[in-house]
Short mmCIF file of the N, C-alpha and C atoms (twelve columns), coordinates in Angstrom:
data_MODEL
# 
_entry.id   MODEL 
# 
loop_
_atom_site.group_PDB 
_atom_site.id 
_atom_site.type_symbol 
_atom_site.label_atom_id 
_atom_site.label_alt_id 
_atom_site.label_comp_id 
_atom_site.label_asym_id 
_atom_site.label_seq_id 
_atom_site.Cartn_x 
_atom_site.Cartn_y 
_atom_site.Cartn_z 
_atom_site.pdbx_PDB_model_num 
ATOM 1   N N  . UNK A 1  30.565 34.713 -33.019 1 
ATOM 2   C CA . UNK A 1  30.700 33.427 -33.678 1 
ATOM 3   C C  . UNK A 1  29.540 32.544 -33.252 1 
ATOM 4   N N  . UNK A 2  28.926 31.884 -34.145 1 
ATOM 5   C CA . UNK A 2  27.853 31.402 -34.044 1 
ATOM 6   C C  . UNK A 2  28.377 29.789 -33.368 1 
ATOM 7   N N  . UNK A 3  27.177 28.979 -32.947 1 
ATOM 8   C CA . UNK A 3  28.159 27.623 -32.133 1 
ATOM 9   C C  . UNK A 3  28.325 26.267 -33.290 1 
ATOM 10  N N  . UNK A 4  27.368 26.554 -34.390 1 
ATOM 11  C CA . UNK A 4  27.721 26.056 -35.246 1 
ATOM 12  C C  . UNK A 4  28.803 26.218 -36.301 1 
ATOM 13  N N  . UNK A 5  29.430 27.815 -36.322 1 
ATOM 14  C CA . UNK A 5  30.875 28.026 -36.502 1 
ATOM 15  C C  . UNK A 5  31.949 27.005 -35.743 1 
ATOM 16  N N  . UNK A 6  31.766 27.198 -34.219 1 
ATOM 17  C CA . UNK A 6  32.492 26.823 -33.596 1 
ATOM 18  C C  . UNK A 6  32.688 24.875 -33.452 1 
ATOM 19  N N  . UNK A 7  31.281 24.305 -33.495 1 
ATOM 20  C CA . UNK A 7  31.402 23.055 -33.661 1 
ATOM 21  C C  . UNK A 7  32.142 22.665 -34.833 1 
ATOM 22  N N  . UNK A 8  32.162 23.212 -36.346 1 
ATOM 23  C CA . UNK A 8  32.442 22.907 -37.260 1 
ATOM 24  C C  . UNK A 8  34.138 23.022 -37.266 1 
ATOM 25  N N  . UNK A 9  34.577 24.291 -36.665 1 
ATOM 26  C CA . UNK A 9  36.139 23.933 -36.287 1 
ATOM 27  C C  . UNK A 9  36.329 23.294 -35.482 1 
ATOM 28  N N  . UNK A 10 36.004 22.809 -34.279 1 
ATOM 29  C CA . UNK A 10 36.065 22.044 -33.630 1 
ATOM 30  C C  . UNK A 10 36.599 20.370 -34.155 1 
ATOM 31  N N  . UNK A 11 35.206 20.172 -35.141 1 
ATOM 32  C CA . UNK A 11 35.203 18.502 -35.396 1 
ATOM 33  C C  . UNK A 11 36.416 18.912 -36.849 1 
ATOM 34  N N  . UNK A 12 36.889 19.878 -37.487 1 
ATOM 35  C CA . UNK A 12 37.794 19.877 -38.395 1 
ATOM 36  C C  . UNK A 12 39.334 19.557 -37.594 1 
ATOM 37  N N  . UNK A 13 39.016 20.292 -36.347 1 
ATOM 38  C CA . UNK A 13 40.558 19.919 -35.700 1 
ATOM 39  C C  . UNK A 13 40.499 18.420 -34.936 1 
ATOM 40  N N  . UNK A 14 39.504 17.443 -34.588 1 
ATOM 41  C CA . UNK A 14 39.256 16.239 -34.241 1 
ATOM 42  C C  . UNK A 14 39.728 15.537 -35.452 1 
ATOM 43  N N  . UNK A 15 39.529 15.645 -36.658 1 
ATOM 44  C CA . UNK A 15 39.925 14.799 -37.457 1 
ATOM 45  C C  . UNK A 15 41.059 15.086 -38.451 1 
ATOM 46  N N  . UNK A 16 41.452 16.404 -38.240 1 
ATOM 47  C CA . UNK A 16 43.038 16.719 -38.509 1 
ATOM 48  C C  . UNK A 16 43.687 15.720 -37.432 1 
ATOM 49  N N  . UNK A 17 43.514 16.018 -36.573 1 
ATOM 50  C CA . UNK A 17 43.762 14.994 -35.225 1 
ATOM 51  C C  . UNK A 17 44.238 13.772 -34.999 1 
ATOM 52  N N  . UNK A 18 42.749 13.099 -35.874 1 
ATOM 53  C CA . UNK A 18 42.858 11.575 -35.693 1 
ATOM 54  C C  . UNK A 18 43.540 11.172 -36.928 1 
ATOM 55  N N  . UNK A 19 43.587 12.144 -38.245 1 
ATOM 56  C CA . UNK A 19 44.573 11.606 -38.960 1 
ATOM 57  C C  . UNK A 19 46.172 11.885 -38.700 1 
ATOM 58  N N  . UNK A 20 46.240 12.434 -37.850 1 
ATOM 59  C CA . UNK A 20 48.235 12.820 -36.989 1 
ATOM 60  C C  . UNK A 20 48.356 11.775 -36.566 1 
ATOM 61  N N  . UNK A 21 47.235 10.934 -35.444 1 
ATOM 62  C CA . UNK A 21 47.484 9.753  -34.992 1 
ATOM 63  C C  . UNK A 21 47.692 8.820  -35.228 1 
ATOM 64  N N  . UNK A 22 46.725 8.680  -36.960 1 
ATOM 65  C CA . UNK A 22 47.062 7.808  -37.574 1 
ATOM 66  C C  . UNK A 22 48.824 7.520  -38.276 1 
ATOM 67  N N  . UNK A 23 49.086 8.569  -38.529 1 
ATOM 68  C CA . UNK A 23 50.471 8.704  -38.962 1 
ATOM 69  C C  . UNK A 23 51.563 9.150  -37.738 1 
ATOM 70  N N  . UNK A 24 52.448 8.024  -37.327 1 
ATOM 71  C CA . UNK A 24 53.531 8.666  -35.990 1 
ATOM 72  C C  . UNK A 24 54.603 9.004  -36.567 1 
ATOM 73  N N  . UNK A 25 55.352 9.404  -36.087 1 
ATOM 74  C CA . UNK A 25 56.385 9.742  -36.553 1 
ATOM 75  C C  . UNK A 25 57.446 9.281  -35.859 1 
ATOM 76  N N  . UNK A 26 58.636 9.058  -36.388 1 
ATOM 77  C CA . UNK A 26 59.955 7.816  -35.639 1 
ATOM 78  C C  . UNK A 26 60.726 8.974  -35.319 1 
ATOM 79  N N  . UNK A 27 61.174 8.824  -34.302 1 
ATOM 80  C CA . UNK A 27 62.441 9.498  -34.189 1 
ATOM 81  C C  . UNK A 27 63.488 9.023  -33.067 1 
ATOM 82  N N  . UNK A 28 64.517 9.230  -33.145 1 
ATOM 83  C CA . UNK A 28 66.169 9.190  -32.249 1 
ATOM 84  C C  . UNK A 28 65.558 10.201 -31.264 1 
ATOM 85  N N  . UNK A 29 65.975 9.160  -29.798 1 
ATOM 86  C CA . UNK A 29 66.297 10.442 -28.869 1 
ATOM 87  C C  . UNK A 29 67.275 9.432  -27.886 1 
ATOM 88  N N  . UNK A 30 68.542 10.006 -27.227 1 
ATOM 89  C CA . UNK A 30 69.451 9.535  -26.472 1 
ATOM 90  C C  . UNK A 30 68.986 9.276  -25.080 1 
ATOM 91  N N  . UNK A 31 68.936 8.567  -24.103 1 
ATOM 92  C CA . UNK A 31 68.409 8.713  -23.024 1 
ATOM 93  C C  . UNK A 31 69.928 8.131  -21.470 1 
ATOM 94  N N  . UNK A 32 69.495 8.946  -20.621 1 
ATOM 95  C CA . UNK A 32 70.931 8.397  -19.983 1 
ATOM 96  C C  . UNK A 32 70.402 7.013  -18.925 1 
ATOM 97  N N  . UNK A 33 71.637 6.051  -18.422 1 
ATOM 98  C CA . UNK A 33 70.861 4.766  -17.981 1 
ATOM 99  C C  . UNK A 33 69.939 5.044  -16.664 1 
ATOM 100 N N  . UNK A 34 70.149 6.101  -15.862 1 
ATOM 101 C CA . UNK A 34 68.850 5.851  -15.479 1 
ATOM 102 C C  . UNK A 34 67.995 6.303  -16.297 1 
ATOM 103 N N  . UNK A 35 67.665 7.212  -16.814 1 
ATOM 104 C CA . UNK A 35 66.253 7.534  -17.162 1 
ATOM 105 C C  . UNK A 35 65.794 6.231  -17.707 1 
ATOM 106 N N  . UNK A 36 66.758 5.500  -18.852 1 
ATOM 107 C CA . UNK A 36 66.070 4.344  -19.616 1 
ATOM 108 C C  . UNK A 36 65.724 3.375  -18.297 1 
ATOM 109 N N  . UNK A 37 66.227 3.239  -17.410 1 
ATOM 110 C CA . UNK A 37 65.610 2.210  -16.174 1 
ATOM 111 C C  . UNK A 37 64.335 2.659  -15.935 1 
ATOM 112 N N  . UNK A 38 64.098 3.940  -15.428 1 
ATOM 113 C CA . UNK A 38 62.801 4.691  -14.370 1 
ATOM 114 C C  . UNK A 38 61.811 4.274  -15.722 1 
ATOM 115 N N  . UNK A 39 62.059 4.595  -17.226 1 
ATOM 116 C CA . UNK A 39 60.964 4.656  -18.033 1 
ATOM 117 C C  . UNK A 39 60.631 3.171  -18.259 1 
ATOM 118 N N  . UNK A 40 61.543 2.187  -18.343 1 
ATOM 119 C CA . UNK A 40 61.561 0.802  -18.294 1 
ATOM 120 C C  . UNK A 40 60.777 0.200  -17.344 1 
ATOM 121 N N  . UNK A 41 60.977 0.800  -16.075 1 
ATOM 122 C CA . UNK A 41 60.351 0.447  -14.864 1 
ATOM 123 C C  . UNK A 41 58.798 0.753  -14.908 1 
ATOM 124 N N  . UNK A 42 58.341 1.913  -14.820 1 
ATOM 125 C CA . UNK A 42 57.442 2.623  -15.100 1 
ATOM 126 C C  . UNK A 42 56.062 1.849  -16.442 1 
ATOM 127 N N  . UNK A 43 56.826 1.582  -17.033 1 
ATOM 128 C CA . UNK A 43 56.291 0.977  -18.700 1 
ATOM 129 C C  . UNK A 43 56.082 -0.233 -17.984 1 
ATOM 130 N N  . UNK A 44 56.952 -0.745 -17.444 1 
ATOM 131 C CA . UNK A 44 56.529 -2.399 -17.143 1 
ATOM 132 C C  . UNK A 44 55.156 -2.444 -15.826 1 
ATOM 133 N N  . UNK A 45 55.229 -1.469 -14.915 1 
ATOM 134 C CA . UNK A 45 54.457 -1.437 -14.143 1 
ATOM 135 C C  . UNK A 45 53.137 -0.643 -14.684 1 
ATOM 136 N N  . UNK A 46 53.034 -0.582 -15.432 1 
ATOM 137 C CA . UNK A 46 51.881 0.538  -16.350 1 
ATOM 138 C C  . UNK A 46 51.146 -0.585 -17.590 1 
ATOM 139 N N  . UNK A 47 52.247 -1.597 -17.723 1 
ATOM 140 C CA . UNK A 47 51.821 -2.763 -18.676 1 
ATOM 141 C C  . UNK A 47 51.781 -1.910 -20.253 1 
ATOM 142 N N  . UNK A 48 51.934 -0.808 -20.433 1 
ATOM 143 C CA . UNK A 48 52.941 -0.446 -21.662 1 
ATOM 144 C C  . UNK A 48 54.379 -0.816 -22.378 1 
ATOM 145 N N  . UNK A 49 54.261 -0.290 -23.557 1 
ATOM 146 C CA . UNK A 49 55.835 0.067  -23.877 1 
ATOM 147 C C  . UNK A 49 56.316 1.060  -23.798 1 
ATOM 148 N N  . UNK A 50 57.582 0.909  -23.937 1 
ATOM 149 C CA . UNK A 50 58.271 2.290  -23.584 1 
ATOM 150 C C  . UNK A 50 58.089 3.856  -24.512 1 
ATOM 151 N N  . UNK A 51 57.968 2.986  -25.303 1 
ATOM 152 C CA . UNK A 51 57.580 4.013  -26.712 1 
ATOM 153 C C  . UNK A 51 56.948 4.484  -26.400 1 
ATOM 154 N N  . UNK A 52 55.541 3.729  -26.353 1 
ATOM 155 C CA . UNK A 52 54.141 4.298  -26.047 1 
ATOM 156 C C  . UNK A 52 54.092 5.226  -24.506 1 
ATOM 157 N N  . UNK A 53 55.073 5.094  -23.448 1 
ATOM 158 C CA . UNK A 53 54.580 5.689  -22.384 1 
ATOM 159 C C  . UNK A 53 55.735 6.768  -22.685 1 
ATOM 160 N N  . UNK A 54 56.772 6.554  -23.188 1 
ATOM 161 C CA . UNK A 54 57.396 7.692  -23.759 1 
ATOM 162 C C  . UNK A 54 56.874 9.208  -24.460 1 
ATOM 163 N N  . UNK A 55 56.043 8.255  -25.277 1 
ATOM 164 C CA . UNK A 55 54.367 9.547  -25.681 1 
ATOM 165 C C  . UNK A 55 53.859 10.184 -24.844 1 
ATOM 166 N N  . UNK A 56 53.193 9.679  -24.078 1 
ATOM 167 C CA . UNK A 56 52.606 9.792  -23.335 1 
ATOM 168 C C  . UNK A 56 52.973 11.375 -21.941 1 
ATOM 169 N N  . UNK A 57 54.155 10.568 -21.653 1 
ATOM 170 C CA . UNK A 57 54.623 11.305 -21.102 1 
ATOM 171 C C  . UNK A 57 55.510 13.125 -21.671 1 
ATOM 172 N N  . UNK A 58 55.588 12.657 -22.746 1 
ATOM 173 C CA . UNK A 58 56.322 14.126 -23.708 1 
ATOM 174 C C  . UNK A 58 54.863 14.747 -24.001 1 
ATOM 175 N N  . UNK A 59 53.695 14.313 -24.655 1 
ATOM 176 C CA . UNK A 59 52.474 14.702 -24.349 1 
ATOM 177 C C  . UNK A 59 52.195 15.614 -23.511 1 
ATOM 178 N N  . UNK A 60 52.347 14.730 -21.973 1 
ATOM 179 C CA . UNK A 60 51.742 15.477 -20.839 1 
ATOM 180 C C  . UNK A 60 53.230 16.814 -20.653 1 
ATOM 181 N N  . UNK A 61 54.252 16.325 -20.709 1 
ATOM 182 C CA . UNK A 61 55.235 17.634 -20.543 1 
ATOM 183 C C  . UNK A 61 54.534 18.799 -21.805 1 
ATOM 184 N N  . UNK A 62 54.453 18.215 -23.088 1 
ATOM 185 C CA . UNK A 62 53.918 19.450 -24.061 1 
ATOM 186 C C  . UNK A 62 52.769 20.340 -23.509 1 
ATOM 187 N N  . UNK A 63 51.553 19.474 -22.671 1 
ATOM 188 C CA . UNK A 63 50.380 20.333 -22.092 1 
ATOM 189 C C  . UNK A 63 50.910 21.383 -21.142 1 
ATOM 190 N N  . UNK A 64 51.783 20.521 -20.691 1 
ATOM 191 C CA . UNK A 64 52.437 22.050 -19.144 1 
ATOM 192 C C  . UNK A 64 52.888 23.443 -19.783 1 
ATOM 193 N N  . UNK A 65 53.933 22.872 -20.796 1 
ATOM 194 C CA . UNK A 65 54.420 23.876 -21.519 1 
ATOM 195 C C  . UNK A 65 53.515 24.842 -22.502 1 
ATOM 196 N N  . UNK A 66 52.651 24.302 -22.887 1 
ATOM 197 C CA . UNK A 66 51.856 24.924 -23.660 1 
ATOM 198 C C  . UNK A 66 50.999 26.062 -22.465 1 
ATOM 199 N N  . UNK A 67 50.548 25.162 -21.833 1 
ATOM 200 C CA . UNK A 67 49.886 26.229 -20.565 1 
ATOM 201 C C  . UNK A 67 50.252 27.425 -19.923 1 
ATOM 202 N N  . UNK A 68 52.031 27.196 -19.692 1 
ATOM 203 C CA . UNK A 68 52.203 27.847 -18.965 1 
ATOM 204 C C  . UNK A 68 53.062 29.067 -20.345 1 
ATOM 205 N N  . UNK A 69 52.814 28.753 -21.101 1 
ATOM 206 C CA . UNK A 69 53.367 29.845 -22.657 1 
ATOM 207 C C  . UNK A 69 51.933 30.189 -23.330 1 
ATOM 208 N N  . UNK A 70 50.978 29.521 -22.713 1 
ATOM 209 C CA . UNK A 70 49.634 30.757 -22.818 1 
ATOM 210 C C  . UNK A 70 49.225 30.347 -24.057 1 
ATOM 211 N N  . UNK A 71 49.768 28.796 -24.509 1 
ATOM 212 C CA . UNK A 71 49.609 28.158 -26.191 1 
ATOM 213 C C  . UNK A 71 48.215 27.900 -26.183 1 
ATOM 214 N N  . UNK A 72 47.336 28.682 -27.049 1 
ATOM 215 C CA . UNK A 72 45.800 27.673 -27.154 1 
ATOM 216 C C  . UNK A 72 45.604 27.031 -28.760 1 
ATOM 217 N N  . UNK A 73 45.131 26.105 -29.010 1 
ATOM 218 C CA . UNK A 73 44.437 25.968 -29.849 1 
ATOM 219 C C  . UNK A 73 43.239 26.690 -30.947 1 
ATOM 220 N N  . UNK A 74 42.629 27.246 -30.004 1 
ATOM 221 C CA . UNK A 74 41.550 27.723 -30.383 1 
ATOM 222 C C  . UNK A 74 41.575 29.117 -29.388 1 
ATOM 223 N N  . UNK A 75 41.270 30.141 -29.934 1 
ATOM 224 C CA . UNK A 75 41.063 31.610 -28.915 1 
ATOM 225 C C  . UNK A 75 39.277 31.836 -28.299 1 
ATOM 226 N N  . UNK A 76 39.489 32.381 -27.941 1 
ATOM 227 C CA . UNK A 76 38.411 32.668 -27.158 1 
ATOM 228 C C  . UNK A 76 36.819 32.951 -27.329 1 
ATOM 229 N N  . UNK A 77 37.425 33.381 -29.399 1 
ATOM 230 C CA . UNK A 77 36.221 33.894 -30.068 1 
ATOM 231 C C  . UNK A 77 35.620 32.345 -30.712 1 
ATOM 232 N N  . UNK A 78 36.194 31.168 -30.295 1 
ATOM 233 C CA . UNK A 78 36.319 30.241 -31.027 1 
ATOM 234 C C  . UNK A 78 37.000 30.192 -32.388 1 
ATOM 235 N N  . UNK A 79 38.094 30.926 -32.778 1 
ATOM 236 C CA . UNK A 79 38.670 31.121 -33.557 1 
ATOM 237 C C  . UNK A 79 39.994 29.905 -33.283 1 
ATOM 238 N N  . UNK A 80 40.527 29.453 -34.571 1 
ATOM 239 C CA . UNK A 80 42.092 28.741 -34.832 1 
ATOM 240 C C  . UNK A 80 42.894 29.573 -34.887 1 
ATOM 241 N N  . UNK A 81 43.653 29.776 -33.388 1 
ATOM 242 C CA . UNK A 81 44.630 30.165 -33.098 1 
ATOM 243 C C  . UNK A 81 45.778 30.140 -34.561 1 
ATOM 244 N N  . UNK A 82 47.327 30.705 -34.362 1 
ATOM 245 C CA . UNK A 82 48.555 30.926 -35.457 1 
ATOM 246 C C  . UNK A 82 49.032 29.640 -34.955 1 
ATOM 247 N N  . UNK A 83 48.866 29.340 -33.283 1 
ATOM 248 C CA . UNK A 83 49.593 28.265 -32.805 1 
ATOM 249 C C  . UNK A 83 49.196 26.989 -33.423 1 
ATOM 250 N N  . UNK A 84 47.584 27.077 -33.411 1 
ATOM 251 C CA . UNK A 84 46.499 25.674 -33.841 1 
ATOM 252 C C  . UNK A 84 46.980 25.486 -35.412 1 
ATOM 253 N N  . UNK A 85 47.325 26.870 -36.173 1 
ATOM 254 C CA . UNK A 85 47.106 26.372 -37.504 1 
ATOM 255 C C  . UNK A 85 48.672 25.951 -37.559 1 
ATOM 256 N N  . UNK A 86 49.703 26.090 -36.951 1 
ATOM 257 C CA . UNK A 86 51.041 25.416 -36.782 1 
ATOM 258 C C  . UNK A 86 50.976 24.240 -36.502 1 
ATOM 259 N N  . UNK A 87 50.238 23.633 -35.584 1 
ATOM 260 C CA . UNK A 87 50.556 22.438 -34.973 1 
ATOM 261 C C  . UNK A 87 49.914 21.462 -36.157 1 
ATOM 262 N N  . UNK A 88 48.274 21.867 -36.576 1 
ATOM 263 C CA . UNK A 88 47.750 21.004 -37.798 1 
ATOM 264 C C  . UNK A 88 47.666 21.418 -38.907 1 
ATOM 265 N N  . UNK A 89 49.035 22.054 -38.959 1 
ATOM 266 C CA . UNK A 89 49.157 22.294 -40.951 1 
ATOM 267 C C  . UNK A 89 50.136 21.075 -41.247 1 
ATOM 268 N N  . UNK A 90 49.616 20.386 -42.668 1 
ATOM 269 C CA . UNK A 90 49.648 19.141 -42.883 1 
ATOM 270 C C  . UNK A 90 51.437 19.432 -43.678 1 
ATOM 271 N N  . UNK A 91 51.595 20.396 -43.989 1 
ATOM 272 C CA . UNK A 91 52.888 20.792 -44.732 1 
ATOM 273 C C  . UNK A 91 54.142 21.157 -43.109 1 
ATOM 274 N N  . UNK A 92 55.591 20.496 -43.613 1 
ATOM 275 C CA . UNK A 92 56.522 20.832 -42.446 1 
ATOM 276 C C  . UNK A 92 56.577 22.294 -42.581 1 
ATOM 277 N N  . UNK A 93 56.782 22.644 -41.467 1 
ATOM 278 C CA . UNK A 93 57.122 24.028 -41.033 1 
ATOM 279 C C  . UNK A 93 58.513 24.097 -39.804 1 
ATOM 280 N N  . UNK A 94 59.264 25.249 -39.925 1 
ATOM 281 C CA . UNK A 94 60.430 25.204 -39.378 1 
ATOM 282 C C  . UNK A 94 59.892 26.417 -38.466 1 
ATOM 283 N N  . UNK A 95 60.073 26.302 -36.789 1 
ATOM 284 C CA . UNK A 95 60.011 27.224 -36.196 1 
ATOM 285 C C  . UNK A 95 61.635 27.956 -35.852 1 
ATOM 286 N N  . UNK A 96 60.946 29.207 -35.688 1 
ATOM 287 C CA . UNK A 96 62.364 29.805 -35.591 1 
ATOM 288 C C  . UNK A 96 62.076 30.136 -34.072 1 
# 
């Protein structure tokens, strides 16, 4: 793979990217009273919101998990991973 292959997927998955960011998505999640305290706490001492450090933090849990399940983005040949084209295919998909 040439590196101009590879730059070109590269900046295609940067701006698949920045348009996900642009669009969030809402969702319900239950939380028990401590956790809503520690994240309350946390958010206020971080000068966030909860939302936002709520991200943040499911984010950084998604990187662990992804790591440690061997998830890449991109393979080795500089190729888009089955995982990469799951995560930024613009159509819902149901994992089983």
């Amino acid at each position: 793979m040439s590196i101009r292959d590879l730059v070109s997927k590269q900046l295609m998955i940067k701006e698949i990217s920045e348009d996900m960011e642009e669009s969030k998505i809402r969702f319900t999640v239950t939380l028990s009273p401590d956790v809503n305290r520690r994240l309350e706490y946390i958010s206020k001492l971080l000068g966030s919101s909860r939302s936002s450090q709520a991200n943040s933090f499911i984010e950084g849990a998604l990187s662990e998990a992804e790591e440690v399940l061997g998830l890449k983005l991109i393979d080795a040949d500089g190729q888009i991973t089955e995982y990469g084209k799951e995560i930024y295919s613009t159509k819902k998909t149901e994992v089983s």
